Amino acid sequence: MRKRIAATLLALALVLSLVPAALAAGRATLHCEVDGAGRGTLSLEGLTGGIYAVQLEFTLRGEYPDCVFTPASRTAYAPDCTVYVFRGETRVTVYLTSRSALDRNGYLELGELYTGAPAEDWPDMVRVTLLDKELHMMPGAAGTDIPAAVSGGGSSLPQRPQRPQNPGTPEEPEDPVLPPETALPFSDVRPGDWFYDAVCYVYSKGIMQGVTGTTFDPYATTNRAMIVTILHRLDGSPAALPAAFGDVEPEQYYAGPVAWASANGIVNGYSSGVFRPELPITREQLAAILYRYAGYKGLDVSLQGDLSAFPDANTVSGYAAGAMRWAVGTGLINGVDGRLDPGGSASRAQVAVIFHRLCAYLLGQP
């Protein structure tokens, strides 16, 4: 399922969630005019004003691989957003941002959502987050659940069943188990593989997907754009103004994640003013990015491991030494064949394992 569906669905969620967050006394109204061909025109009325970014999160029953969201504003930035299909439901997160206010006189025209097929079960609730000019969350606009008001064809709003909880238990967060009916769709990830549990975990959390619908490609090299995108999904796909990197085009899938990571000091780019998104990420770069992300999340990063046990410890770059000691001390990175291999690349399987440890050990996410 393409990420553009995420953008589409997120846009809808955005609209819906914006209503209560942006307006005092809850007078805001979301209008979703739906036709019989799977198109919905979305707009908001009654806002307080000064909205520069909107983020939507919601679940649509069914699978809509051809969804597309087209923003109404020509100046708005709406990159592809995350989409996760789980048990016949499609969870989407999308955001819209602009250098100028998105609303005008209390009215915000979001755009058109096209599902690719008539959608009878539109979400009855969506979660929205609104940001001001400084990209700070507006009062009362952080993750607000609001009802959706839909009119036209396909406006049925049945009660949604309770979403199943994420697999795993608090007692054993490091070893989640997917129910049999949600087995991985990947032919190249099998029970018994050293990375199987980790792939199950990151896939079930929606932070890593396959390279195709049936393959994960565990031994493929991970690049810098992919790592930042995974972190962005882990953090809920928050909005940010575009980053000033000359090699990050607005239409690229990683533009939003890079913007967010740059704005929060998680990535710095290169001295030449580029990010080099397609460059394979090295193990020490990965450690540095995760170290900065941990600091951004307010985690204790004082724990330092001993690198002297690794024969290639002296090959760690100066900028990454503290981050590598932290990564080893927390157990995120254990070495490869007895070596740190700081300049080596990280495979998708290795990244899945590291993010599994990050979530289970440091973030405490079951």
GROMACS .gro file of N, CA, C and O in nm, residues 209-316:
model
  432
  209GLN      N    1   0.853  -0.105   0.713
  209GLN     CA    2   0.768  -0.178   0.622
  209GLN      C    3   0.855  -0.260   0.528
  209GLN      O    4   0.977  -0.258   0.538
  210GLY      N    5   0.792  -0.332   0.438
  210GLY     CA    6   0.868  -0.410   0.342
  210GLY      C    7   0.911  -0.325   0.224
  210GLY      O    8   0.860  -0.215   0.203
  211VAL      N    9   1.008  -0.375   0.148
  211VAL     CA   10   1.046  -0.305   0.026
  211VAL      C   11   0.944  -0.332  -0.085
  211VAL      O   12   0.931  -0.254  -0.180
  212THR      N   13   0.872  -0.444  -0.071
  212THR     CA   14   0.755  -0.474  -0.153
  212THR      C   15   0.650  -0.531  -0.059
  212THR      O   16   0.674  -0.546   0.061
  213GLY      N   17   0.536  -0.566  -0.113
  213GLY     CA   18   0.432  -0.623  -0.029
  213GLY      C   19   0.466  -0.760   0.027
  213GLY      O   20   0.406  -0.803   0.125
  214THR      N   21   0.564  -0.829  -0.033
  214THR     CA   22   0.596  -0.966   0.010
  214THR      C   23   0.741  -0.986   0.048
  214THR      O   24   0.780  -1.097   0.083
  215THR      N   25   0.823  -0.882   0.042
  215THR     CA   26   0.965  -0.897   0.078
  215THR      C   27   1.009  -0.785   0.171
  215THR      O   28   0.967  -0.669   0.157
  216PHE      N   29   1.095  -0.820   0.266
  216PHE     CA   30   1.153  -0.724   0.361
  216PHE      C   31   1.295  -0.687   0.322
  216PHE      O   32   1.343  -0.580   0.356
  217ASP      N   33   1.364  -0.777   0.251
  217ASP     CA   34   1.503  -0.757   0.206
  217ASP      C   35   1.594  -0.730   0.326
  217ASP      O   36   1.657  -0.624   0.337
  218PRO      N   37   1.604  -0.826   0.419
  218PRO     CA   38   1.674  -0.803   0.546
  218PRO      C   39   1.821  -0.770   0.532
  218PRO      O   40   1.878  -0.703   0.620
  219TYR      N   41   1.887  -0.815   0.425
  219TYR     CA   42   2.031  -0.794   0.412
  219TYR      C   43   2.066  -0.672   0.328
  219TYR      O   44   2.184  -0.645   0.304
  220ALA      N   45   1.966  -0.598   0.284
  220ALA     CA   46   1.991  -0.476   0.206
  220ALA      C   47   2.047  -0.368   0.297
  220ALA      O   48   2.017  -0.362   0.417
  221THR      N   49   2.130  -0.283   0.241
  221THR     CA   50   2.190  -0.174   0.317
  221THR      C   51   2.088  -0.063   0.343
  221THR      O   52   2.006  -0.031   0.257
  222THR      N   53   2.093  -0.005   0.462
  222THR     CA   54   2.002   0.103   0.499
  222THR      C   55   2.071   0.237   0.475
  222THR      O   56   2.187   0.254   0.510
  223ASN      N   57   1.999   0.332   0.418
  223ASN     CA   58   2.059   0.463   0.395
  223ASN      C   59   2.012   0.565   0.499
  223ASN      O   60   1.927   0.537   0.584
  224ARG      N   61   2.067   0.685   0.491
  224ARG     CA   62   2.040   0.788   0.592
  224ARG      C   63   1.893   0.831   0.591
  224ARG      O   64   1.834   0.855   0.696
  225ALA      N   65   1.834   0.839   0.471
  225ALA     CA   66   1.694   0.879   0.462
  225ALA      C   67   1.603   0.778   0.531
  225ALA      O   68   1.507   0.814   0.599
  226MET      N   69   1.634   0.648   0.515
  226MET     CA   70   1.552   0.544   0.575
  226MET      C   71   1.555   0.552   0.728
  226MET      O   72   1.451   0.538   0.794
  227ILE      N   73   1.673   0.575   0.785
  227ILE     CA   74   1.685   0.581   0.931
  227ILE      C   75   1.603   0.696   0.987
  227ILE      O   76   1.530   0.680   1.086
  228VAL      N   77   1.615   0.813   0.924
  228VAL     CA   78   1.540   0.928   0.973
  228VAL      C   79   1.390   0.905   0.958
  228VAL      O   80   1.311   0.945   1.044
  229THR      N   81   1.349   0.839   0.852
  229THR     CA   82   1.207   0.810   0.831
  229THR      C   83   1.154   0.716   0.938
  229THR      O   84   1.043   0.734   0.990
  230ILE      N   85   1.233   0.615   0.975
  230ILE     CA   86   1.191   0.522   1.080
  230ILE      C   87   1.174   0.596   1.213
  230ILE      O   88   1.075   0.578   1.286
  231LEU      N   89   1.270   0.683   1.246
  231LEU     CA   90   1.260   0.760   1.370
  231LEU      C   91   1.139   0.853   1.368
  231LEU      O   92   1.070   0.870   1.469
  232HIS      N   93   1.113   0.913   1.254
  232HIS     CA   94   0.999   1.002   1.239
  232HIS      C   95   0.868   0.927   1.265
  232HIS      O   96   0.779   0.977   1.335
  233ARG      N   97   0.857   0.808   1.210
  233ARG     CA   98   0.737   0.726   1.235
  233ARG      C   99   0.727   0.689   1.382
  233ARG      O  100   0.619   0.693   1.441
  234LEU      N  101   0.841   0.653   1.442
  234LEU     CA  102   0.841   0.616   1.583
  234LEU      C  103   0.792   0.730   1.671
  234LEU      O  104   0.727   0.708   1.773
  235ASP      N  105   0.821   0.853   1.629
  235ASP     CA  106   0.783   0.969   1.708
  235ASP      C  107   0.644   1.021   1.672
  235ASP      O  108   0.603   1.127   1.720
  236GLY      N  109   0.571   0.949   1.585
  236GLY     CA  110   0.435   0.989   1.552
  236GLY      C  111   0.423   1.078   1.431
  236GLY      O  112   0.320   1.143   1.412
  237SER      N  113   0.528   1.088   1.350
  237SER     CA  114   0.527   1.168   1.227
  237SER      C  115   0.488   1.314   1.252
  237SER      O  116   0.396   1.367   1.190
  238PRO      N  117   0.559   1.382   1.343
  238PRO     CA  118   0.527   1.523   1.369
  238PRO      C  119   0.563   1.615   1.254
  238PRO      O  120   0.646   1.581   1.169
  239ALA      N  121   0.503   1.732   1.252
  239ALA     CA  122   0.526   1.828   1.144
  239ALA      C  123   0.650   1.912   1.171
  239ALA      O  124   0.694   1.928   1.284
  240ALA      N  125   0.705   1.967   1.064
  240ALA     CA  126   0.818   2.060   1.073
  240ALA      C  127   0.829   2.134   0.942
  240ALA      O  128   0.789   2.083   0.836
  241LEU      N  129   0.883   2.255   0.947
  241LEU     CA  130   0.907   2.328   0.824
  241LEU      C  131   1.020   2.262   0.746
  241LEU      O  132   1.110   2.201   0.806
  242PRO      N  133   1.019   2.272   0.614
  242PRO     CA  134   1.122   2.207   0.532
  242PRO      C  135   1.263   2.247   0.575
  242PRO      O  136   1.289   2.361   0.609
  243ALA      N  137   1.354   2.151   0.576
  243ALA     CA  138   1.493   2.176   0.612
  243ALA      C  139   1.568   2.235   0.492
  243ALA      O  140   1.534   2.209   0.376
  244ALA      N  141   1.672   2.313   0.522
  244ALA     CA  142   1.747   2.381   0.416
  244ALA      C  143   1.863   2.296   0.366
  244ALA      O  144   1.979   2.335   0.374
  245PHE      N  145   1.834   2.177   0.317
  245PHE     CA  146   1.935   2.092   0.256
  245PHE      C  147   1.915   2.096   0.104
  245PHE      O  148   1.805   2.069   0.055
  246GLY      N  149   2.022   2.125   0.032
  246GLY     CA  150   2.011   2.139  -0.111
  246GLY      C  151   1.976   2.013  -0.185
  246GLY      O  152   1.931   2.018  -0.301
  247ASP      N  153   1.995   1.896  -0.123
  247ASP     CA  154   1.967   1.770  -0.192
  247ASP      C  155   1.845   1.698  -0.138
  247ASP      O  156   1.828   1.578  -0.160
  248VAL      N  157   1.758   1.769  -0.067
  248VAL     CA  158   1.632   1.711  -0.018
  248VAL      C  159   1.517   1.783  -0.086
  248VAL      O  160   1.481   1.896  -0.049
  249GLU      N  161   1.459   1.720  -0.185
  249GLU     CA  162   1.348   1.779  -0.260
  249GLU      C  163   1.216   1.760  -0.185
  249GLU      O  164   1.194   1.655  -0.124
  250PRO      N  165   1.126   1.859  -0.190
  250PRO     CA  166   1.000   1.851  -0.114
  250PRO      C  167   0.915   1.730  -0.146
  250PRO      O  168   0.841   1.682  -0.060
  251GLU      N  169   0.924   1.678  -0.269
  251GLU     CA  170   0.837   1.567  -0.306
  251GLU      C  171   0.889   1.431  -0.262
  251GLU      O  172   0.819   1.330  -0.276
  252GLN      N  173   1.010   1.425  -0.209
  252GLN     CA  174   1.066   1.297  -0.167
  252GLN      C  175   0.998   1.247  -0.039
  252GLN      O  176   0.960   1.326   0.047
  253TYR      N  177   0.987   1.116  -0.025
  253TYR     CA  178   0.918   1.057   0.090
  253TYR      C  179   0.986   1.095   0.222
  253TYR      O  180   0.923   1.098   0.327
  254TYR      N  181   1.115   1.123   0.217
  254TYR     CA  182   1.189   1.149   0.339
  254TYR      C  183   1.199   1.299   0.371
  254TYR      O  184   1.264   1.337   0.469
  255ALA      N  185   1.139   1.385   0.289
  255ALA     CA  186   1.151   1.530   0.311
  255ALA      C  187   1.096   1.571   0.448
  255ALA      O  188   1.160   1.647   0.522
  256GLY      N  189   0.976   1.522   0.482
  256GLY     CA  190   0.918   1.554   0.611
  256GLY      C  191   1.001   1.502   0.727
  256GLY      O  192   1.030   1.577   0.822
  257PRO      N  193   1.040   1.374   0.725
  257PRO     CA  194   1.125   1.322   0.834
  257PRO      C  195   1.256   1.397   0.848
  257PRO      O  196   1.300   1.425   0.961
  258VAL      N  197   1.323   1.432   0.738
  258VAL     CA  198   1.449   1.506   0.746
  258VAL      C  199   1.425   1.644   0.806
  258VAL      O  200   1.504   1.692   0.888
  259ALA      N  201   1.316   1.709   0.765
  259ALA     CA  202   1.283   1.840   0.821
  259ALA      C  203   1.265   1.833   0.971
  259ALA      O  204   1.317   1.916   1.047
  260TRP      N  205   1.190   1.733   1.016
  260TRP     CA  206   1.166   1.716   1.161
  260TRP      C  207   1.296   1.686   1.235
  260TRP      O  208   1.325   1.746   1.339
  261ALA      N  209   1.377   1.594   1.183
  261ALA     CA  210   1.501   1.556   1.249
  261ALA      C  211   1.599   1.672   1.255
  261ALA      O  212   1.668   1.692   1.355
  262SER      N  213   1.605   1.751   1.149
  262SER     CA  214   1.694   1.867   1.147
  262SER      C  215   1.649   1.973   1.246
  262SER      O  216   1.730   2.031   1.319
  263ALA      N  217   1.518   1.998   1.251
  263ALA     CA  218   1.464   2.100   1.340
  263ALA      C  219   1.488   2.067   1.486
  263ALA      O  220   1.498   2.157   1.570
  264ASN      N  221   1.501   1.939   1.519
  264ASN     CA  222   1.518   1.897   1.658
  264ASN      C  223   1.661   1.854   1.690
  264ASN      O  224   1.685   1.793   1.795
  265GLY      N  225   1.755   1.884   1.600
  265GLY     CA  226   1.895   1.856   1.628
  265GLY      C  227   1.932   1.709   1.625
  265GLY      O  228   2.036   1.670   1.677
  266ILE      N  229   1.848   1.627   1.562
  266ILE     CA  230   1.876   1.483   1.556
  266ILE      C  231   1.973   1.453   1.442
  266ILE      O  232   2.053   1.360   1.450
  267VAL      N  233   1.966   1.530   1.335
  267VAL     CA  234   2.062   1.521   1.226
  267VAL      C  235   2.114   1.660   1.196
  267VAL      O  236   2.043   1.760   1.215
  268ASN      N  237   2.239   1.668   1.148
  268ASN     CA  238   2.300   1.796   1.120
  268ASN      C  239   2.335   1.816   0.974
  268ASN      O  240   2.360   1.928   0.931
  269GLY      N  241   2.340   1.709   0.897
  269GLY     CA  242   2.382   1.722   0.759
  269GLY      C  243   2.533   1.739   0.748
  269GLY      O  244   2.607   1.721   0.846
  270TYR      N  245   2.578   1.776   0.630
  270TYR     CA  246   2.721   1.793   0.606
  270TYR      C  247   2.754   1.942   0.592
  270TYR      O  248   2.666   2.025   0.568
  271SER      N  249   2.882   1.975   0.607
  271SER     CA  250   2.924   2.114   0.605
  271SER      C  251   2.893   2.182   0.472
  271SER      O  252   2.885   2.304   0.465
  272SER      N  253   2.877   2.104   0.367
  272SER     CA  254   2.846   2.161   0.236
  272SER      C  255   2.699   2.196   0.219
  272SER      O  256   2.656   2.236   0.111
  273GLY      N  257   2.620   2.179   0.325
  273GLY     CA  258   2.478   2.214   0.318
  273GLY      C  259   2.391   2.108   0.255
  273GLY      O  260   2.280   2.139   0.209
  274VAL      N  261   2.437   1.984   0.254
  274VAL     CA  262   2.359   1.874   0.199
  274VAL      C  263   2.337   1.768   0.306
  274VAL      O  264   2.409   1.764   0.406
  275PHE      N  265   2.239   1.682   0.282
  275PHE     CA  266   2.208   1.576   0.377
  275PHE      C  267   2.257   1.439   0.329
  275PHE      O  268   2.284   1.351   0.408
  276ARG      N  269   2.267   1.422   0.198
  276ARG     CA  270   2.309   1.296   0.138
  276ARG      C  271   2.216   1.181   0.180
  276ARG      O  272   2.259   1.083   0.242
  277PRO      N  273   2.088   1.194   0.149
  277PRO     CA  274   1.988   1.097   0.196
  277PRO      C  275   2.010   0.955   0.146
  277PRO      O  276   1.977   0.860   0.217
  278GLU      N  277   2.064   0.940   0.026
  278GLU     CA  278   2.081   0.807  -0.031
  278GLU      C  279   2.211   0.739   0.010
  278GLU      O  280   2.236   0.624  -0.026
  279LEU      N  281   2.293   0.808   0.088
  279LEU     CA  282   2.421   0.751   0.129
  279LEU      C  283   2.398   0.642   0.234
  279LEU      O  284   2.325   0.664   0.331
  280PRO      N  285   2.459   0.524   0.217
  280PRO     CA  286   2.443   0.420   0.319
  280PRO      C  287   2.487   0.472   0.456
  280PRO      O  288   2.592   0.537   0.467
  281ILE      N  289   2.408   0.446   0.557
  281ILE     CA  290   2.442   0.495   0.689
  281ILE      C  291   2.546   0.403   0.752
  281ILE      O  292   2.540   0.281   0.738
  282THR      N  293   2.644   0.461   0.818
  282THR     CA  294   2.745   0.381   0.888
  282THR      C  295   2.696   0.352   1.029
  282THR      O  296   2.607   0.420   1.081
  283ARG      N  297   2.758   0.255   1.091
  283ARG     CA  298   2.717   0.216   1.226
  283ARG      C  299   2.743   0.328   1.326
  283ARG      O  300   2.665   0.349   1.419
  284GLU      N  301   2.851   0.404   1.308
  284GLU     CA  302   2.875   0.514   1.402
  284GLU      C  303   2.780   0.631   1.376
  284GLU      O  304   2.740   0.699   1.471
  285GLN      N  305   2.741   0.654   1.251
  285GLN     CA  306   2.639   0.755   1.223
  285GLN      C  307   2.505   0.717   1.286
  285GLN      O  308   2.435   0.801   1.342
  286LEU      N  309   2.472   0.589   1.277
  286LEU     CA  310   2.348   0.541   1.337
  286LEU      C  311   2.350   0.561   1.488
  286LEU      O  312   2.252   0.607   1.547
  287ALA      N  313   2.463   0.529   1.551
  287ALA     CA  314   2.476   0.549   1.695
  287ALA      C  315   2.459   0.696   1.731
  287ALA      O  316   2.391   0.730   1.829
  288ALA      N  317   2.519   0.786   1.652
  288ALA     CA  318   2.511   0.928   1.680
  288ALA      C  319   2.368   0.980   1.667
  288ALA      O  320   2.320   1.059   1.749
  289ILE      N  321   2.298   0.934   1.564
  289ILE     CA  322   2.159   0.979   1.544
  289ILE      C  323   2.069   0.928   1.657
  289ILE      O  324   1.985   1.003   1.710
  290LEU      N  325   2.086   0.803   1.696
  290LEU     CA  326   2.005   0.749   1.805
  290LEU      C  327   2.038   0.817   1.937
  290LEU      O  328   1.949   0.839   2.021
  291TYR      N  329   2.163   0.852   1.956
  291TYR     CA  330   2.207   0.923   2.078
  291TYR      C  331   2.138   1.059   2.086
  291TYR      O  332   2.086   1.098   2.191
  292ARG      N  333   2.134   1.131   1.973
  292ARG     CA  334   2.068   1.261   1.972
  292ARG      C  335   1.917   1.245   1.990
  292ARG      O  336   1.852   1.328   2.056
  293TYR      N  337   1.860   1.140   1.930
  293TYR     CA  338   1.716   1.117   1.946
  293TYR      C  339   1.684   1.090   2.094
  293TYR      O  340   1.583   1.140   2.145
  294ALA      N  341   1.768   1.012   2.161
  294ALA     CA  342   1.746   0.983   2.303
  294ALA      C  343   1.749   1.111   2.384
  294ALA      O  344   1.668   1.131   2.475
  295GLY      N  345   1.844   1.201   2.351
  295GLY     CA  346   1.848   1.330   2.420
  295GLY      C  347   1.725   1.413   2.392
  295GLY      O  348   1.670   1.478   2.482
  296TYR      N  349   1.680   1.411   2.268
  296TYR     CA  350   1.558   1.483   2.229
  296TYR      C  351   1.437   1.432   2.308
  296TYR      O  352   1.348   1.509   2.346
  297LYS      N  353   1.434   1.300   2.336
  297LYS     CA  354   1.322   1.240   2.411
  297LYS      C  355   1.338   1.256   2.561
  297LYS      O  356   1.252   1.213   2.637
  298GLY      N  357   1.449   1.318   2.605
  298GLY     CA  358   1.469   1.339   2.747
  298GLY      C  359   1.519   1.217   2.822
  298GLY      O  360   1.509   1.211   2.945
  299LEU      N  361   1.576   1.121   2.751
  299LEU     CA  362   1.628   1.001   2.816
  299LEU      C  363   1.765   1.027   2.877
  299LEU      O  364   1.837   1.119   2.836
  300ASP      N  365   1.803   0.947   2.974
  300ASP     CA  366   1.935   0.956   3.036
  300ASP      C  367   2.039   0.901   2.939
  300ASP      O  368   2.036   0.784   2.903
  301VAL      N  369   2.130   0.986   2.895
  301VAL     CA  370   2.233   0.943   2.800
  301VAL      C  371   2.371   0.943   2.864
  301VAL      O  372   2.472   0.947   2.796
  302SER      N  373   2.373   0.937   2.997
  302SER     CA  374   2.502   0.943   3.069
  302SER      C  375   2.573   0.808   3.074
  302SER      O  376   2.695   0.803   3.098
  303LEU      N  377   2.500   0.699   3.052
  303LEU     CA  378   2.562   0.566   3.060
  303LEU      C  379   2.665   0.549   2.949
  303LEU      O  380   2.635   0.569   2.832
  304GLN      N  381   2.786   0.512   2.986
  304GLN     CA  382   2.894   0.497   2.889
  304GLN      C  383   2.953   0.357   2.899
  304GLN      O  384   2.995   0.312   3.006
  305GLY      N  385   2.954   0.286   2.789
  305GLY     CA  386   3.014   0.152   2.786
  305GLY      C  387   3.164   0.159   2.760
  305GLY      O  388   3.218   0.264   2.724
  306ASP      N  389   3.232   0.048   2.781
  306ASP     CA  390   3.376   0.038   2.760
  306ASP      C  391   3.404  -0.018   2.620
  306ASP      O  392   3.367  -0.131   2.589
  307LEU      N  393   3.467   0.063   2.537
  307LEU     CA  394   3.495   0.021   2.400
  307LEU      C  395   3.628  -0.053   2.387
  307LEU      O  396   3.659  -0.105   2.279
  308SER      N  397   3.705  -0.058   2.495
  308SER     CA  398   3.838  -0.118   2.486
  308SER      C  399   3.835  -0.267   2.453
  308SER      O  400   3.935  -0.323   2.408
  309ALA      N  401   3.721  -0.331   2.475
  309ALA     CA  402   3.711  -0.474   2.444
  309ALA      C  403   3.707  -0.500   2.295
  309ALA      O  404   3.723  -0.615   2.251
  310PHE      N  405   3.685  -0.396   2.217
  310PHE     CA  406   3.676  -0.411   2.072
  310PHE      C  407   3.809  -0.373   2.009
  310PHE      O  408   3.860  -0.263   2.033
  311PRO      N  409   3.868  -0.459   1.928
  311PRO     CA  410   4.000  -0.431   1.870
  311PRO      C  411   4.003  -0.310   1.776
  311PRO      O  412   4.109  -0.253   1.753
  312ASP      N  413   3.888  -0.268   1.725
  312ASP     CA  414   3.885  -0.155   1.634
  312ASP      C  415   3.826  -0.030   1.699
  312ASP      O  416   3.779   0.061   1.630
  313ALA      N  417   3.830  -0.024   1.834
  313ALA     CA  418   3.772   0.090   1.905
  313ALA      C  419   3.838   0.221   1.864
  313ALA      O  420   3.772   0.326   1.861
  314ASN      N  421   3.967   0.216   1.830
  314ASN     CA  422   4.038   0.339   1.794
  314ASN      C  423   4.001   0.392   1.656
  314ASN      O  424   4.047   0.498   1.616
  315THR      N  425   3.917   0.321   1.584
  315THR     CA  426   3.875   0.367   1.452
  315THR      C  427   3.742   0.444   1.456
  315THR      O  428   3.696   0.491   1.353
  316VAL      N  429   3.683   0.456   1.575
  316VAL     CA  430   3.560   0.533   1.589
  316VAL      C  431   3.591   0.681   1.573
  316VAL      O  432   3.685   0.732   1.635
   0.00000   0.00000   0.00000
